[in-house]
Coordinates of C-alpha atoms in Angstrom, one line a residue:
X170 CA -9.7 177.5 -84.6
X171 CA -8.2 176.5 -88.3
X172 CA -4.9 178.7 -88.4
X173 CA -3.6 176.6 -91.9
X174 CA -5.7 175.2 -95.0
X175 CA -4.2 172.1 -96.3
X176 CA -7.3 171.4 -98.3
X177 CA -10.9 172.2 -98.9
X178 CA -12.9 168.6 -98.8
X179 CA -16.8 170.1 -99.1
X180 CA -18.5 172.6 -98.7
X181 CA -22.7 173.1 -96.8
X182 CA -25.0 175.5 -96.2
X183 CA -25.8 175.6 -92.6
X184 CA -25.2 172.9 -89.7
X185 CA -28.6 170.3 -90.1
X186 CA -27.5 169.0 -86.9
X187 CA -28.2 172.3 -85.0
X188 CA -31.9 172.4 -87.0
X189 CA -34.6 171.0 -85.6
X190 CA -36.8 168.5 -88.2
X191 CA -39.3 171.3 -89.2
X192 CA -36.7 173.9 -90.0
X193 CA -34.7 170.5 -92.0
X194 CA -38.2 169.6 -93.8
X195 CA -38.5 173.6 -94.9
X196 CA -36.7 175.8 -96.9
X197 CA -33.8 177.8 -95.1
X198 CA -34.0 180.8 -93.0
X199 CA -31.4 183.1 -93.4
X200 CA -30.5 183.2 -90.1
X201 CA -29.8 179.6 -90.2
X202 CA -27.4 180.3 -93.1
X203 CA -23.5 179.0 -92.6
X204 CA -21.4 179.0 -95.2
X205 CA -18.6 176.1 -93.7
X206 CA -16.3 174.3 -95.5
X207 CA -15.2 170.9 -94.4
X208 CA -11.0 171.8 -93.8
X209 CA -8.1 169.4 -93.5
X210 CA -5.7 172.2 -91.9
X211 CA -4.0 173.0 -88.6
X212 CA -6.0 173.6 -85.5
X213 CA -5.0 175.6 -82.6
X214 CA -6.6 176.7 -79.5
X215 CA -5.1 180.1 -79.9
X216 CA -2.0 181.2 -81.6
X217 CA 0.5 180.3 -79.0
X218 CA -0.7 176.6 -79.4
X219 CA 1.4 174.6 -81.5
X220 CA -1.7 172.9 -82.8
X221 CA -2.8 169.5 -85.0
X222 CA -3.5 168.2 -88.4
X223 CA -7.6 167.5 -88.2
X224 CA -10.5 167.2 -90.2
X225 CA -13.3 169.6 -89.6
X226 CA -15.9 171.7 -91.1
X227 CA -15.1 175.8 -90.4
X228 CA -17.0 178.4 -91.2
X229 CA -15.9 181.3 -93.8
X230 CA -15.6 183.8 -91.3
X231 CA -13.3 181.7 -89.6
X232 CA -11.0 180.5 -92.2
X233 CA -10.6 184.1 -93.8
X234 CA -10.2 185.7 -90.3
X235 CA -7.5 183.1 -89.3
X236 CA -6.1 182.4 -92.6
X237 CA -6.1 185.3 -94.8
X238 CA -8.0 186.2 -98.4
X239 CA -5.6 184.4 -100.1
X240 CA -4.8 181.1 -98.7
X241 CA -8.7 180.6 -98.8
X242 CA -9.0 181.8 -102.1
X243 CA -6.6 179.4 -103.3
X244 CA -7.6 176.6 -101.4
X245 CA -11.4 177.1 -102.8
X246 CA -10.0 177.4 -106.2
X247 CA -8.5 174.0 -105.8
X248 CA -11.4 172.4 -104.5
X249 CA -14.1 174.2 -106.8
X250 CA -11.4 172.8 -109.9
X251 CA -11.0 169.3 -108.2
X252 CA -15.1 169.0 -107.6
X253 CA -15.9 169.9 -111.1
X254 CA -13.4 167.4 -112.4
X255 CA -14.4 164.5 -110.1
X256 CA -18.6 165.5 -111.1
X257 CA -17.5 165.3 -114.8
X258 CA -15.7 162.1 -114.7
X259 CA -18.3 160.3 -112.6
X260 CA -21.0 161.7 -114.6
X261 CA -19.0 160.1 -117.5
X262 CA -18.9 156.9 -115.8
X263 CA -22.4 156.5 -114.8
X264 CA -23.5 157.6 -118.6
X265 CA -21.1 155.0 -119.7
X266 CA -22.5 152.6 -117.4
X267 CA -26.5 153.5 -118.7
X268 CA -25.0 152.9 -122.2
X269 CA -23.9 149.2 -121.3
X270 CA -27.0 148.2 -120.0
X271 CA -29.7 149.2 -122.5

């Protein structure tokens, strides 16, 4: 379980893994719905562990169960602020790029 957010790295919908092809090919069912984030934080196995850094994705019900409203506010605020910056400049650089060439 994710006890600490260090940072929000992505975000999905539901796991594809855990769909089979038809239900990947089709639009999704709600009860396939999962919001997850992918989470560099702390992982424990329950709160007396003394837990490790990792990578993973977690979903929301997780991360705001184990680590409060606010750390995960604050943590999506950072990511949604760091996407829309990285989006923009990339954009910017492929348009750039198209501009070169033609």
């Amino acid at each position: 379980f994710c006890f600490k957010i260090e940072a929000v790295l992505g975000m999905r919908f539901c796991e594809p893994e855990q769909l089979i092809a038809k239900k990947r090919r089709n639009r999704l069912a709600a009860a396939d719905k999962a919001v997850c984030y992918l989470t560099r934080g702390t992982f424990k196995e329950d709160s007396n562990d003394a837990g490790f850094i990792d990578t993973r994705w977690v979903e929301l019900e997780e991360l705001y169960e184990n680590c409060g409203k606010t750390p995960l506010k604050n943590a999506l605020k950072k990511y949604r602020k760091a996407e829309e910056e990285d989006v923009d400049a990339a954009i910017a650089d492929f348009e750039e790029g198209v501009e070169h060439e033609g």
